[in-house]
Amino acid sequence: MLGMTIIYVHGGVSGLSKPDVVSLDAFVAAGAAEDGHLDAVERAIVALEDDPRFNAGYGSVLNIDGALEMDAGIASGATGALGGVANVTVRHPITLARRVMEGTPHALVTGAGAQALGHDLEHLNDTSVEERRRWDDATAAGSLDPGSYGSPEHVDTVGAIALDRHGRLAAGSSTGGVFGKLPGRVGDAPIFGAGIYASASAAVLGTGVGEVFLGSLAAGRAGALIEQGVSPQEACEKVLELLGHRSHATAGLLALNHRGEVGAAYRGGSWAVAGPDGAHQAPRIG
Ligand code: ASP
C-alpha cells in the first residue's frame, strides 16, 4: 500500500506564452485530501470548474454562436469503468460524467439526454463575464470564423490524474472545448483513448486542439507505452513527437503510472501542471 493520494492537475495547455503561470497548489491539495482515486480527481476538477480563470465549468469558452457546450470524462483504471458527457451546460460536467459512469450502462451521453441525467445539478446560464466579453469582442471584430479555429489563443482546459493509497489510478478531464467551435462539436476530453485513458498501470490526459487527439488516439498510445514499461515521461514525449508529424497544433500530454511516476510534455506557449511537490515543469517539445 502506498501513502496518501498522489494527484497531478493541469490548467490547460495554451498556445500563448503566459507570463504568470497560475498556481494550482490549492487544487492539488483539494484532490489529495480525498482517499479514493475517483473522489480525488472529481474534487480537484470541481474546484477548477468553479474558477473563472480556467476553460471548464464557469469560465468555459463559447462556441461560434455564443453558446456554452461543455465536455467532460472520467475513468477508473482499477475497474475499467468510464463515463463521459458532451454538449452540456451544468456547472460541474465532471460530476455528470461520473454519474454516467456509475449510474448508467453507458460510456458517453450527450446533449439533452445528459442534461436530463443532471436535472438536479446546478446549471450555468452563461460563462464568466470575461469569456462573454471575449466572444463579444471577437464577434464585433469579425475574427470568429471556422478558418481561425484552433489558433493559439483558443485552447486550454483542465484535468487531473490520481493514484490512491490502494494503488488505483484515475483520470478526469473537463472543458468548454475550443473557442469558436461549431455547435455540436465534441472534443477529445470525454473520448477514451483520445484525450483520456486509465488502466491498472497508466493514467493519461491530453489537452490542446481535441481533433489532433481524436485523430491519433494519443492518450491510449501513451498509456500502451507505459503498460509496456516505458516511463511516463518518455511516453509523453514520444507520443507528442508523433503528433508533431501530423499537426503543429497546441497539445500537451500528462501521465502517471502505478508507481506514482509522472510524465508531461507539451507543444505551445505555456502549460500549468502541479503535483505533490508543487509546480511541475513540463518540457516544451518542438
Ligand atoms: N482538448 C479540448 C478540446 O479540444 C480543449 C483543450 O484542451 O484546450 O475540447
XYZ file of C-alpha atoms and ligand atoms in Angstrom:
295
model
C 0.000 0.000 0.000
C 1.144 3.494 -0.805
C 0.837 6.637 1.308
C -1.756 9.301 0.678
C -3.380 10.050 -2.644
C -0.939 11.305 -5.268
C -2.582 13.747 -7.652
C -1.410 15.898 -10.560
C -3.619 18.620 -12.016
C -3.259 20.825 -15.067
C -4.839 24.095 -16.096
C -4.806 23.561 -19.860
C -2.089 23.956 -22.420
C -2.176 27.354 -24.118
C -0.790 28.481 -27.424
C 0.137 31.751 -25.742
C 3.202 32.344 -23.569
C 1.528 33.471 -20.372
C 3.946 35.411 -18.159
C 2.267 34.386 -14.902
C 1.624 30.686 -14.851
C -1.189 30.216 -12.386
C -0.556 28.276 -9.141
C -2.502 25.036 -8.979
C -1.446 24.072 -5.446
C -4.907 24.618 -3.953
C -6.430 22.218 -6.488
C -3.769 19.596 -5.767
C -4.494 19.952 -2.038
C -8.235 19.592 -2.597
C -7.775 16.358 -4.544
C -5.044 14.911 -2.312
C -7.328 15.230 0.713
C -9.639 12.593 -0.786
C -8.998 8.933 -0.064
C -10.415 7.433 -3.251
C -8.933 7.773 -6.739
C -12.179 8.965 -8.363
C -13.076 11.274 -5.469
C -9.630 12.890 -5.730
C -9.967 13.547 -9.448
C -13.562 14.787 -9.195
C -12.848 17.031 -6.189
C -9.896 18.753 -7.866
C -11.784 19.249 -11.126
C -14.925 20.582 -9.417
C -12.731 23.279 -7.826
C -11.159 24.080 -11.215
C -14.633 24.243 -12.812
C -15.618 26.868 -10.226
C -12.644 29.090 -11.062
C -13.323 31.512 -13.948
C -9.635 31.556 -14.926
C -9.988 28.111 -16.490
C -11.757 26.880 -19.596
C -14.065 24.457 -17.764
C -17.372 24.867 -15.935
C -17.768 28.540 -15.031
C -15.200 30.179 -17.320
C -15.761 27.906 -20.314
C -15.136 29.297 -23.779
C -18.157 29.906 -26.020
C -18.919 28.324 -29.362
C -19.246 30.301 -32.583
C -22.893 31.085 -31.786
C -22.006 32.386 -28.327
C -23.402 29.331 -26.525
C -21.895 27.126 -23.815
C -21.324 23.456 -24.668
C -19.059 21.624 -22.230
C -17.496 18.147 -22.342
C -16.052 16.009 -19.536
C -14.796 12.484 -18.971
C -13.691 10.351 -16.018
C -12.218 6.846 -15.892
C -11.044 4.353 -13.279
C -8.053 2.257 -14.269
C -8.787 -0.097 -11.380
C -12.263 -1.139 -12.528
C -12.199 -0.162 -16.193
C -15.298 1.973 -15.618
C -15.619 5.188 -17.609
C -18.154 7.922 -18.182
C -18.362 10.983 -20.348
C -20.710 13.799 -21.269
C -20.692 16.207 -24.187
C -22.545 19.402 -25.067
C -23.838 20.020 -21.552
C -24.424 23.220 -19.583
C -24.214 22.032 -15.959
C -21.747 23.857 -13.722
C -19.836 20.660 -12.933
C -19.664 18.463 -16.040
C -17.153 16.156 -14.283
C -19.822 15.226 -11.706
C -22.255 14.466 -14.507
C -19.607 12.332 -16.257
C -19.158 10.353 -13.048
C -22.919 9.903 -12.868
C -22.880 8.423 -16.382
C -20.097 6.080 -15.258
C -21.736 4.937 -12.034
C -25.433 5.338 -12.751
C -25.946 4.222 -16.352
C -24.815 1.327 -18.551
C -23.264 3.858 -20.985
C -19.824 5.360 -21.555
C -20.889 8.634 -23.226
C -24.144 10.600 -23.104
C -24.583 13.897 -24.951
C -26.833 16.958 -25.142
C -30.414 16.795 -23.898
C -30.057 13.247 -22.602
C -27.053 14.194 -20.497
C -28.800 17.330 -19.253
C -31.763 15.205 -18.155
C -29.409 12.951 -16.164
C -28.149 16.085 -14.424
C -31.561 17.679 -13.872
C -30.831 18.197 -10.148
C -27.330 19.630 -10.694
C -26.612 23.352 -10.871
C -26.955 24.736 -14.384
C -24.942 27.518 -15.956
C -26.875 30.135 -17.891
C -23.742 31.862 -19.097
C -19.965 31.743 -18.866
C -17.831 34.234 -16.932
C -18.040 37.966 -17.670
C -14.528 37.790 -19.196
C -15.351 34.945 -21.582
C -18.622 36.601 -22.660
C -16.698 39.803 -23.363
C -14.086 37.847 -25.305
C -16.805 36.386 -27.551
C -18.488 39.810 -27.960
C -15.156 41.395 -28.948
C -14.200 38.603 -31.364
C -17.628 38.712 -32.977
C -17.525 42.507 -33.322
C -14.031 42.256 -34.856
C -15.235 39.587 -37.292
C -12.424 37.277 -36.184
C -14.578 34.316 -35.170
C -14.842 32.135 -38.214
C -14.114 28.431 -38.758
C -10.902 29.409 -40.567
C -9.366 30.669 -37.311
C -10.374 27.523 -35.422
C -7.697 26.135 -33.101
C -5.495 29.228 -33.256
C -3.080 29.527 -30.295
C -5.284 31.662 -28.075
C -8.286 29.353 -28.478
C -7.359 26.393 -26.276
C -6.824 25.472 -22.641
C -8.785 23.178 -20.375
C -8.383 21.297 -17.064
C -7.725 17.777 -15.870
C -6.451 15.604 -13.030
C -4.850 12.180 -12.666
C -4.589 10.380 -9.341
C -3.139 7.292 -7.685
C -4.743 6.477 -4.341
C -3.189 4.585 -1.442
C -4.825 1.381 -2.680
C -2.842 1.688 -5.914
C -5.855 2.672 -8.034
C -5.330 5.079 -10.938
C -7.960 7.510 -12.264
C -8.100 10.235 -14.893
C -10.559 13.076 -15.414
C -10.885 15.944 -17.857
C -13.331 18.841 -18.200
C -13.515 21.560 -20.828
C -15.535 24.197 -22.601
C -13.780 22.943 -25.730
C -12.076 25.173 -28.259
C -13.175 28.833 -28.540
C -15.390 29.435 -31.555
C -16.101 25.742 -32.243
C -19.172 24.834 -34.270
C -22.349 23.964 -32.333
C -22.490 20.243 -31.571
C -18.747 19.732 -31.884
C -17.365 17.136 -29.430
C -13.704 17.224 -28.409
C -11.346 14.614 -27.015
C -11.950 15.148 -23.277
C -14.711 12.511 -22.929
C -13.360 10.112 -25.592
C -11.481 7.203 -24.054
C -8.159 6.612 -25.789
C -8.158 10.065 -27.396
C -7.988 12.670 -24.612
C -8.323 10.385 -21.586
C -7.080 6.923 -20.663
C -6.780 4.841 -17.482
C -5.711 1.260 -16.794
C -4.198 -0.639 -13.864
C -0.766 0.804 -14.630
C -1.297 4.072 -16.559
C -3.465 7.193 -16.404
C -3.122 9.713 -19.237
C -4.698 13.046 -20.196
C -4.454 15.140 -23.326
C -5.018 18.873 -23.667
C -4.969 21.084 -26.735
C -6.806 21.020 -30.036
C -9.026 17.977 -29.498
C -9.197 16.968 -33.152
C -5.484 16.109 -33.032
C -6.089 13.681 -30.167
C -9.212 12.241 -31.760
C -7.264 11.557 -34.935
C -4.337 9.861 -33.217
C -5.711 8.184 -30.081
C -2.835 9.886 -28.306
C -3.826 9.158 -24.694
C -4.284 5.461 -25.446
C -0.935 5.318 -27.289
C 0.897 6.864 -24.339
C -0.947 4.504 -21.972
C 0.058 1.450 -24.014
C 3.725 2.512 -23.938
C 3.610 2.902 -20.156
C 1.997 -0.528 -19.818
C 4.959 -1.930 -21.768
C 7.350 -0.434 -19.198
C 8.229 2.885 -20.849
C 8.479 5.704 -18.278
C 5.560 8.177 -18.284
C 7.930 11.000 -19.258
C 9.307 9.134 -22.249
C 5.827 8.004 -23.280
C 4.505 11.590 -23.276
C 7.481 12.844 -25.270
C 7.321 10.015 -27.832
C 3.607 10.462 -28.480
C 3.886 14.240 -28.620
C 6.615 13.887 -31.244
C 4.333 11.588 -33.208
C 1.551 14.193 -33.029
C 4.022 16.759 -34.311
C 4.370 14.803 -37.555
C 0.642 15.239 -38.143
C -0.053 18.722 -36.834
C 1.695 21.586 -35.124
C -1.398 22.433 -33.123
C -1.064 23.256 -29.433
C -1.019 19.993 -27.455
C 0.013 18.584 -24.067
C 0.147 15.105 -22.513
C 0.206 14.303 -18.787
C 0.641 10.747 -17.464
C 1.040 8.848 -14.192
C 1.962 5.209 -13.655
C 1.113 2.781 -10.843
C 4.376 3.635 -9.056
C 3.412 7.310 -8.849
C 5.936 8.378 -11.524
C 4.723 11.323 -13.580
C 5.380 12.449 -17.134
C 4.360 15.597 -19.004
C 5.324 17.304 -22.252
C 3.712 19.943 -24.462
C 3.876 21.966 -27.637
C 2.646 25.546 -27.393
C 3.181 28.662 -25.313
C 2.652 27.631 -21.702
C 1.155 24.939 -19.534
C 0.493 24.903 -15.787
C 0.897 21.470 -14.173
C 1.229 20.764 -10.438
C 1.547 17.769 -8.141
C 2.628 16.767 -4.648
C 5.843 18.822 -4.914
C 4.151 21.971 -6.227
C 4.525 23.297 -9.774
C 5.757 20.671 -12.220
C 7.703 21.991 -15.194
C 6.782 20.017 -18.293
C 9.357 20.234 -21.095
C 8.280 22.051 -24.247
C 8.819 19.874 -27.320
C 9.080 21.327 -30.793
N -8.914 19.337 -25.715
C -10.004 20.262 -25.521
C -10.943 20.134 -26.674
O -10.483 20.032 -27.798
C -9.577 21.661 -25.412
C -8.345 21.930 -24.651
O -7.699 21.032 -24.147
O -7.994 23.097 -24.553
O -12.125 20.188 -26.456
